[in-house]
XYZ file of N, CA, C and O in Angstrom:
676
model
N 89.871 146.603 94.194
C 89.145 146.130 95.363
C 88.974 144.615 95.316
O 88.914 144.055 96.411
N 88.892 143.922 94.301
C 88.556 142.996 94.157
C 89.700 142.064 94.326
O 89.688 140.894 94.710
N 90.709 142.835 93.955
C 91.925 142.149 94.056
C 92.365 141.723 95.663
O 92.851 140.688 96.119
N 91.992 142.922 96.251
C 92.698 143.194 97.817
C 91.504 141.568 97.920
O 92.010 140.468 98.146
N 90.230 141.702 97.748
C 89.316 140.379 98.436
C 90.450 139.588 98.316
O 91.357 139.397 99.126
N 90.214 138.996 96.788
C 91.204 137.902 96.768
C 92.875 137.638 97.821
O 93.185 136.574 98.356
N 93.489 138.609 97.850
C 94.388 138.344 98.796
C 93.888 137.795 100.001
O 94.093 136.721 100.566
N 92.981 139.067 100.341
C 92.675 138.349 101.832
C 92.125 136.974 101.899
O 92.533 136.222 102.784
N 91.460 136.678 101.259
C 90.689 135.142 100.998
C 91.669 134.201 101.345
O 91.686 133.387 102.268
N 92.804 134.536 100.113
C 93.842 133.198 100.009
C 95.022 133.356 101.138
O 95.944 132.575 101.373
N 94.636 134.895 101.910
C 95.692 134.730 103.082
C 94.793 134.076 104.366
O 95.507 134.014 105.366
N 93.876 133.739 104.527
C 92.962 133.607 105.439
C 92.822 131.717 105.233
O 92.921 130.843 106.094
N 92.612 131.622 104.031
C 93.052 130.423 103.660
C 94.287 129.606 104.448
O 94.170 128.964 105.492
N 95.193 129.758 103.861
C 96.971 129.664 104.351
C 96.357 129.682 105.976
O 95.958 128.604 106.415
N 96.299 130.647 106.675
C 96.273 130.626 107.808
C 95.297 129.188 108.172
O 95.916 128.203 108.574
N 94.090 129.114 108.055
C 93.296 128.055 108.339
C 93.685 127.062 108.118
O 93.487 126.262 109.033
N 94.352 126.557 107.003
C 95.255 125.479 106.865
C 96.140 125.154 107.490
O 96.052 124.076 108.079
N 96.868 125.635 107.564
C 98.167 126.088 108.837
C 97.477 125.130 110.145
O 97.693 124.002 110.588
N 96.757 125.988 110.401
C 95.779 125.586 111.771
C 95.369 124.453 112.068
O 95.447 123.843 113.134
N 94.640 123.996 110.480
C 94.258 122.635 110.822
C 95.563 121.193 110.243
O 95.372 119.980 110.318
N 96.427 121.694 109.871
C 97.639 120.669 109.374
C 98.527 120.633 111.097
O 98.977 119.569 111.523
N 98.649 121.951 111.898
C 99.526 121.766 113.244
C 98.478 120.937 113.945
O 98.869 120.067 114.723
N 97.150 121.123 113.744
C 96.492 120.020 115.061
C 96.073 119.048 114.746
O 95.239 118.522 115.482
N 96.597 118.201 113.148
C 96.297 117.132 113.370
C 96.809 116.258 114.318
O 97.572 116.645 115.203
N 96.318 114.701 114.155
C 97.313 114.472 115.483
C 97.873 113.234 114.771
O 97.195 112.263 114.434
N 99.026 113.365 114.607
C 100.169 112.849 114.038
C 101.169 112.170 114.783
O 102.320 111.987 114.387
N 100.721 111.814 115.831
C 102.076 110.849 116.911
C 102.843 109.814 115.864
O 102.669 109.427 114.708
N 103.966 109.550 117.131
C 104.372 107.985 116.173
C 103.660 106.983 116.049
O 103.632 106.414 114.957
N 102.952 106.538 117.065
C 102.067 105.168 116.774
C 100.962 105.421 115.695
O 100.299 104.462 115.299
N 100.725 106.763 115.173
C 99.779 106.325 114.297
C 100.303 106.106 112.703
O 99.832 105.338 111.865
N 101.319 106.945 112.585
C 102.218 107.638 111.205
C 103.708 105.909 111.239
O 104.660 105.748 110.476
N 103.270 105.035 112.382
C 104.736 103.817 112.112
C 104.583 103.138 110.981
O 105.574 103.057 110.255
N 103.445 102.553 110.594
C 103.032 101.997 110.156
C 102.053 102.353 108.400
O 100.879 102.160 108.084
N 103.454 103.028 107.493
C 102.965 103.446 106.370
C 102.004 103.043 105.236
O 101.441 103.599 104.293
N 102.100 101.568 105.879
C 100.955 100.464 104.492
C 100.081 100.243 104.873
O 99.312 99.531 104.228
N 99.704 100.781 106.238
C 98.175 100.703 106.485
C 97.412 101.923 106.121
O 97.922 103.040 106.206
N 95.983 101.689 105.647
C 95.038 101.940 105.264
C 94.388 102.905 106.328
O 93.872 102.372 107.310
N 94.362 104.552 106.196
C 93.684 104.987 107.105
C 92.843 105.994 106.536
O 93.074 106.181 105.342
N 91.612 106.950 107.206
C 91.112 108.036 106.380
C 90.486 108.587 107.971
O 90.010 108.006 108.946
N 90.722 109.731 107.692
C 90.173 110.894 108.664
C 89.298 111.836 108.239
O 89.562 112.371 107.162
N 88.341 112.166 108.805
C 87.369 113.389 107.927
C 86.774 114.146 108.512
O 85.572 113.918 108.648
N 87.331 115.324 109.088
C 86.940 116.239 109.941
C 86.134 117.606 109.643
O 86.680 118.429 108.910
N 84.929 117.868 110.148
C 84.403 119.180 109.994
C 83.804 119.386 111.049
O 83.470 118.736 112.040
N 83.660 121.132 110.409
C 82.577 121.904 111.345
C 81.833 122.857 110.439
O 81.955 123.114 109.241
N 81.012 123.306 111.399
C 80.384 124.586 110.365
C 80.847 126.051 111.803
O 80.756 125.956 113.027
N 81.175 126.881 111.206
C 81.976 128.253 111.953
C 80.414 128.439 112.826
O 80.220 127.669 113.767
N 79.485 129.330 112.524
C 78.421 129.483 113.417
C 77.779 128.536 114.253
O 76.852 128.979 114.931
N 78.137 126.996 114.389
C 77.182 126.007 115.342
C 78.802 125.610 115.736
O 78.712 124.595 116.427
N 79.954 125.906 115.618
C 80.632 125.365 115.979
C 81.117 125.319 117.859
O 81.835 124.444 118.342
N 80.723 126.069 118.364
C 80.389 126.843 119.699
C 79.481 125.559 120.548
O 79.689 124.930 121.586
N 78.362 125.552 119.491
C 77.360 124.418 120.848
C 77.496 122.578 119.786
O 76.983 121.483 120.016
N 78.391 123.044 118.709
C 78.329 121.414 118.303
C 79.527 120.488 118.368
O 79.615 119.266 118.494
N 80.463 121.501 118.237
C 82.107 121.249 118.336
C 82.333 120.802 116.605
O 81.652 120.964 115.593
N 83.509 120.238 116.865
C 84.107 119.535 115.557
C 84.229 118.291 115.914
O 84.624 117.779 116.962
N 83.734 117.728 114.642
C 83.142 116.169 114.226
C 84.288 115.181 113.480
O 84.508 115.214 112.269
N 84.857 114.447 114.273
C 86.186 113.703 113.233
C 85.622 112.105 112.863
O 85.695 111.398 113.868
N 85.291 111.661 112.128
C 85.090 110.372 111.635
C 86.393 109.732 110.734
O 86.962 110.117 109.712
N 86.596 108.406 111.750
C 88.149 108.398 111.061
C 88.271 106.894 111.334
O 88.011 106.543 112.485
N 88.634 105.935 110.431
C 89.227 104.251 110.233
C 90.278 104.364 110.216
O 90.944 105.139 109.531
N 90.645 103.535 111.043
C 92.160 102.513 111.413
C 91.928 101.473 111.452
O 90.786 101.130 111.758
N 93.165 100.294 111.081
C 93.370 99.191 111.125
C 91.670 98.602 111.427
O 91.673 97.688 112.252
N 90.433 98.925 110.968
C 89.338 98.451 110.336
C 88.613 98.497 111.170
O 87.891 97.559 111.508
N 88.658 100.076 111.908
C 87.654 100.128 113.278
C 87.153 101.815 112.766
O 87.970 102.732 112.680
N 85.699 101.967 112.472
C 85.473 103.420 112.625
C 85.050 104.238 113.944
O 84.220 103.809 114.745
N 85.688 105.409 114.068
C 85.643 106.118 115.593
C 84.757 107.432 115.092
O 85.058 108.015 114.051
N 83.953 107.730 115.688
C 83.305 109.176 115.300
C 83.863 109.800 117.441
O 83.627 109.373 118.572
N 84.722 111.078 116.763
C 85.042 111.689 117.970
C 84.353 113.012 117.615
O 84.238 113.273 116.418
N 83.881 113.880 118.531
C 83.256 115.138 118.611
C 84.095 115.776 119.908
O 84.145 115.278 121.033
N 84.825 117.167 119.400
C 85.638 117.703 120.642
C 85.034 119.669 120.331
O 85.070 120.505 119.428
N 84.622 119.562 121.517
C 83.503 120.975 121.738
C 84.567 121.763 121.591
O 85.723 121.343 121.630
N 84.130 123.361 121.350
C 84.984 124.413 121.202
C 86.387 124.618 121.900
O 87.509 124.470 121.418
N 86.086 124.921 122.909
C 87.758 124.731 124.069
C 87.998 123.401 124.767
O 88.617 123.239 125.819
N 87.382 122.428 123.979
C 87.509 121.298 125.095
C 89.629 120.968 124.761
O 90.068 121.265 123.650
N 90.312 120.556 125.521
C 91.493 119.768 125.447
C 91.301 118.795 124.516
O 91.851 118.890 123.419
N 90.558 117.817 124.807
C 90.728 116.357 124.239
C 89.167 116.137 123.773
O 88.158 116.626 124.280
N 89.305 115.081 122.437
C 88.179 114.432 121.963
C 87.345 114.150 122.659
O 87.795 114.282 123.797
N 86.098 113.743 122.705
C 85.280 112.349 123.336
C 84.661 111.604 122.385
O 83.904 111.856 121.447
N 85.272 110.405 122.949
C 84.519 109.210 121.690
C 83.195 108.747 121.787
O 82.907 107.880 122.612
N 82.127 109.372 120.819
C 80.582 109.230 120.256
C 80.537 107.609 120.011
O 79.780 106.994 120.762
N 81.305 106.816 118.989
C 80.649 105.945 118.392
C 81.948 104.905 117.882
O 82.665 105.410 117.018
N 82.293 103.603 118.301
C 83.332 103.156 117.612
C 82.318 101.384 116.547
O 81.589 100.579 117.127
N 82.579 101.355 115.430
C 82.258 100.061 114.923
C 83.511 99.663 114.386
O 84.301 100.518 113.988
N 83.896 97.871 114.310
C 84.391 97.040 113.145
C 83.504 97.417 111.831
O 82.313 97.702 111.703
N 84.701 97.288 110.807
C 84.278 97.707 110.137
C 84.752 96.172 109.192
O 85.750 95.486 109.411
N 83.617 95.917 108.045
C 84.287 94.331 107.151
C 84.696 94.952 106.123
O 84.295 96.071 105.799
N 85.539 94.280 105.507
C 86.242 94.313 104.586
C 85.445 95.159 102.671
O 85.976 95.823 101.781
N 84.107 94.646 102.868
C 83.305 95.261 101.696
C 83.440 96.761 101.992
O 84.177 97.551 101.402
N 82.747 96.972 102.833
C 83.417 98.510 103.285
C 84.693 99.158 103.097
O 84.820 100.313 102.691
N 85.696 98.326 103.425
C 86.849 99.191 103.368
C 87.061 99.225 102.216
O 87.493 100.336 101.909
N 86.934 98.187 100.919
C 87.308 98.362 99.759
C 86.333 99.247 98.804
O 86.781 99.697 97.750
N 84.920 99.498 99.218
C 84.080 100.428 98.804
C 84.988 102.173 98.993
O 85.141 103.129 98.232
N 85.315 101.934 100.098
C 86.376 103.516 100.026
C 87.520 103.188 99.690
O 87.950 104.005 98.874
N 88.204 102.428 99.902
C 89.555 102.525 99.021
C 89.512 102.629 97.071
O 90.440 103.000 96.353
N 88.091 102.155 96.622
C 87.821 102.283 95.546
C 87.776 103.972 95.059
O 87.803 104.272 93.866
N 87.724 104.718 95.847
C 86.965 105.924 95.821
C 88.216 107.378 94.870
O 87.948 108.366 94.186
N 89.235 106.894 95.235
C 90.485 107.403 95.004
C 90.616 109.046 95.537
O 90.847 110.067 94.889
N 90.373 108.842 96.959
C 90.326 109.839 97.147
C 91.927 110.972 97.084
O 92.218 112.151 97.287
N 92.404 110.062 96.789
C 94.388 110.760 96.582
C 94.188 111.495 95.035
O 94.806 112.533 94.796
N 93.758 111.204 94.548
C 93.267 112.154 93.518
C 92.800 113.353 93.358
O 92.869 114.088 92.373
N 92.162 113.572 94.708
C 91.571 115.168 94.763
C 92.474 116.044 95.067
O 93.380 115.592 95.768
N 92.558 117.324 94.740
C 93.264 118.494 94.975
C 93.820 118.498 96.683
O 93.618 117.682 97.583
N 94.569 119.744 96.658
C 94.492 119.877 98.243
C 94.058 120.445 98.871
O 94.017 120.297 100.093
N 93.378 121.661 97.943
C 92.584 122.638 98.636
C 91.173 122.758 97.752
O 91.255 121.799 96.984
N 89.901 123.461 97.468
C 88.752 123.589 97.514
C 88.317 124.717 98.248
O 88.056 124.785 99.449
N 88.282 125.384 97.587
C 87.600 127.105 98.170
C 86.453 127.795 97.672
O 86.640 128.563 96.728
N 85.294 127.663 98.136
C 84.258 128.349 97.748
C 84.207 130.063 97.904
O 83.970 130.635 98.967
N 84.413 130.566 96.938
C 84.430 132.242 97.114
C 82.913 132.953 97.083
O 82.689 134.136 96.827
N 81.999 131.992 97.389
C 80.942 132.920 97.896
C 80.375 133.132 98.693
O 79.395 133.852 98.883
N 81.271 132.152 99.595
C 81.149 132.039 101.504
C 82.053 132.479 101.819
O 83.078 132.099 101.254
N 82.144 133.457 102.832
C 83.111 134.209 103.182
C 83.839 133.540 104.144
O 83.076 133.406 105.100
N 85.068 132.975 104.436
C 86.468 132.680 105.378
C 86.245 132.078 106.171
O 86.534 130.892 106.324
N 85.500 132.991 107.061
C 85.037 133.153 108.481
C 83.229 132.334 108.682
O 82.717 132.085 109.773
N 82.873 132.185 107.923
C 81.280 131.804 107.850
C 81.487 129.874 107.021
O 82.402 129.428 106.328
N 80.408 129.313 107.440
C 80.447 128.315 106.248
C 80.946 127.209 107.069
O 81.319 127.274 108.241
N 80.900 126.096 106.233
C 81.982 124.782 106.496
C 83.148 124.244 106.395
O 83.834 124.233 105.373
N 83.437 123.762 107.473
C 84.914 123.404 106.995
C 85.015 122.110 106.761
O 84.036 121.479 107.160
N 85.931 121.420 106.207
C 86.407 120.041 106.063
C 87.431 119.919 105.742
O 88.037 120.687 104.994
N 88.006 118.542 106.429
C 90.053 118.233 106.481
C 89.468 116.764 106.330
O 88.588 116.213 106.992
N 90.184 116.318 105.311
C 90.653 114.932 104.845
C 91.939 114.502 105.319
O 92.857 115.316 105.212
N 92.150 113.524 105.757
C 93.485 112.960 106.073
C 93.160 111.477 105.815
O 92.462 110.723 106.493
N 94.130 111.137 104.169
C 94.270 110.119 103.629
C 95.386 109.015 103.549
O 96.417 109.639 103.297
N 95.618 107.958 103.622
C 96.729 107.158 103.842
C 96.112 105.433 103.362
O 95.170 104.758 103.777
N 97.046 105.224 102.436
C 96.664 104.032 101.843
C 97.756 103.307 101.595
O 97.640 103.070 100.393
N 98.785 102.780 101.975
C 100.303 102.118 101.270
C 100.964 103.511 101.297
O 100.920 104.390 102.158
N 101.673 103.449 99.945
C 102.947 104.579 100.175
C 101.996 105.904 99.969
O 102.755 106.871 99.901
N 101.291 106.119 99.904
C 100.264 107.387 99.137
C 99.623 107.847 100.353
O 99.101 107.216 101.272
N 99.760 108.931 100.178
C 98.933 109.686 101.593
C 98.860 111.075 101.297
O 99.832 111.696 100.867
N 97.634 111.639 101.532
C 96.474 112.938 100.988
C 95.900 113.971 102.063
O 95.046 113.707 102.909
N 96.449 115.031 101.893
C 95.459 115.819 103.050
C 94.570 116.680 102.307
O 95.195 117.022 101.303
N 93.353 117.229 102.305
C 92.505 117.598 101.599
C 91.896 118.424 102.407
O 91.466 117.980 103.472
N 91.679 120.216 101.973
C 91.151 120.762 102.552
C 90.271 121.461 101.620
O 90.664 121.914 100.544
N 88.892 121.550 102.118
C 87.450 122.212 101.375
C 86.520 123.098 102.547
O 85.713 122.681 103.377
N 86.971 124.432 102.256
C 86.007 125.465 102.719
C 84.780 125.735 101.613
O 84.725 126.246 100.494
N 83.769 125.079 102.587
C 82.236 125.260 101.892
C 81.825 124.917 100.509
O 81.019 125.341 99.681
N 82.869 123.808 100.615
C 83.096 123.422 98.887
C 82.166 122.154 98.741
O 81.898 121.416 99.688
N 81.618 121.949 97.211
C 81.296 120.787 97.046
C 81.699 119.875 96.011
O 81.590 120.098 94.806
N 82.399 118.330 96.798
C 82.834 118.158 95.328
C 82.090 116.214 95.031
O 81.847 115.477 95.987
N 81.940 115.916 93.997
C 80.650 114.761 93.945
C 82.070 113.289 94.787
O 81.612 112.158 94.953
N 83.238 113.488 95.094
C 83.912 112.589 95.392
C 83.454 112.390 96.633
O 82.903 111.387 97.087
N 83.813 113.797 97.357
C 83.439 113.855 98.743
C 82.412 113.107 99.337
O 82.355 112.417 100.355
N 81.405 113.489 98.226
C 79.778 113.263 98.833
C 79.727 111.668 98.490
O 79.017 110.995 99.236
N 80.420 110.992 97.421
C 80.691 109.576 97.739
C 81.121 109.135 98.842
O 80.310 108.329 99.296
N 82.145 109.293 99.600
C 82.976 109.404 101.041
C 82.034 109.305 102.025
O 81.794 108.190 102.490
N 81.523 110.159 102.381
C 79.928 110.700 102.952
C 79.550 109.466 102.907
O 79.662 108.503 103.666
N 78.808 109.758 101.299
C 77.445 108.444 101.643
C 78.156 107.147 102.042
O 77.451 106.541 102.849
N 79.371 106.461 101.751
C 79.962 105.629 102.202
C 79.762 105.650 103.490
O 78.947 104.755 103.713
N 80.165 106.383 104.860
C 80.613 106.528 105.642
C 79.277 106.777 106.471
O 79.266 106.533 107.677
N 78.009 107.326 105.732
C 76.765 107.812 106.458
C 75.669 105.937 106.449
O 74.826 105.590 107.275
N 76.136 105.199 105.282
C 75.847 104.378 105.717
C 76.004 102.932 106.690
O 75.340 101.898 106.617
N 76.973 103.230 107.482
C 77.720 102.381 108.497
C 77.360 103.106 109.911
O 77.439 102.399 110.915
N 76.930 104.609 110.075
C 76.620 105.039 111.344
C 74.938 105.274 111.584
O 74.044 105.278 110.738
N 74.849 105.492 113.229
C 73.467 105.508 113.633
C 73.135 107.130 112.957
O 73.921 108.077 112.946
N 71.318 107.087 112.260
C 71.021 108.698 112.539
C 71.525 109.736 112.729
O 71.692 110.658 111.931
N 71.977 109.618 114.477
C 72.136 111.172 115.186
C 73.649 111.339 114.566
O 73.873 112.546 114.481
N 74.841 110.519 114.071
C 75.655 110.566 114.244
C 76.174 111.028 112.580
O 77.296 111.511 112.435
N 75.249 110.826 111.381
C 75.108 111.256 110.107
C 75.938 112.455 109.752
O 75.903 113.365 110.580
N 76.584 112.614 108.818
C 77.408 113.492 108.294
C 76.842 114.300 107.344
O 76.871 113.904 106.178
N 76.216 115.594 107.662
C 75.481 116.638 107.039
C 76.259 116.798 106.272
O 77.251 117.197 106.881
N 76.702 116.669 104.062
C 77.475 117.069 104.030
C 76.791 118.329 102.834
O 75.564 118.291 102.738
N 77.352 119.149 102.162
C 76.960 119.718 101.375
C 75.717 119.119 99.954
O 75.422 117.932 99.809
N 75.279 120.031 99.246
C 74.395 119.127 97.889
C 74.994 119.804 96.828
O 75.419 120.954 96.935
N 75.059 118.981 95.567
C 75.507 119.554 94.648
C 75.069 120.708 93.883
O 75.619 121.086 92.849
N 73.538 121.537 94.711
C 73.177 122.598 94.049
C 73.958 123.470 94.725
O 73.208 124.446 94.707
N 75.173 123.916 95.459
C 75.740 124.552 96.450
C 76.061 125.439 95.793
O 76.384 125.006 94.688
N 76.197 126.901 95.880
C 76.611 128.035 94.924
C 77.736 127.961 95.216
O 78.150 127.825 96.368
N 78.547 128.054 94.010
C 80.008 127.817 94.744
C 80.702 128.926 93.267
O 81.809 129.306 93.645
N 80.467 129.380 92.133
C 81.329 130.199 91.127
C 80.927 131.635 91.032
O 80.301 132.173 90.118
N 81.436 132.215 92.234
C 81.503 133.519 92.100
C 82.385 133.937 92.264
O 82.285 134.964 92.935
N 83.594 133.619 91.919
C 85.004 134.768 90.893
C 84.932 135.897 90.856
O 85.778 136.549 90.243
């Protein structure tokens, strides 16, 4: 029985990934230009995802955009854009976030329930996609606090705490 969980988990997985790697949005104008410096960081949580949508906080060429796109909406709407200086950008490029795994799976939140999060990393030739269901990992939450201190309040990135139950195998 335990076994069948596990399948389903890591097939449910695959699928969600799947899902969120086809909708990134990957045009040419953003992917021309390989030596620039970019980071994307998208979540939701499955139960508020209905009245909150999904939350993308993401730097380019040294501008941060917080977009929020509701359940069936088509297209983004842009919440919040700042310049961003240079101390900043090298505070996250310090962070190494190309280092982290690609996936992060908490097995005591079930698939379907919980948080999601998609990293999309790009720094020079190196570039990272990072996916964490309901996971917590202390890099992330660097990322975060980086990123929570450059935006207003309402716009704050709830992210997980490191007491998060996460080893049930």
């Amino acid at each position: 029985m335990k076994s069948k969980l596990k399948i389903i988990v890591l097939t449910v997985t695959i699928l969600l990934t799947g899902l969120f790697l086809y909708g990134q949005d990957l045009d040419s104008t953003k992917t021309e230009n390989k030596k620039a410096f970019g980071l994307s960081f998208t979540y939701y949580n499955h139960a508020a995802r209905i009245y909150e949508g999904t939350w993308t906080y993401s730097i380019e060429e040294n501008i941060l955009e917080i977009r929020r796109r509701e359940l069936l909406a088509k297209k983004d709407s842009l919440i919040f854009k700042l310049a961003l200086d240079n101390t900043t950008l090298t505070n996250i490029k310090k962070l190494n976030i190309d280092s982290l795994s690609d996936y992060y799976t908490n097995h005591c939140v079930v698939m379907t329930s919980g948080n999601e999060y998609f990293i999309y990393y790009t720094n020079g030739a190196k570039e990272k996609k990072v996916y964490l269901h309901h996971y917590y990992h202390p890099l992330v939450e660097q990322m975060v606090n980086e990123l929570n201190l450059l935006i207003p309040e309402e716009f704050k990135i709830s992210y997980l705490q490191k007491d998060t139950k996460q080893d049930c195998e």
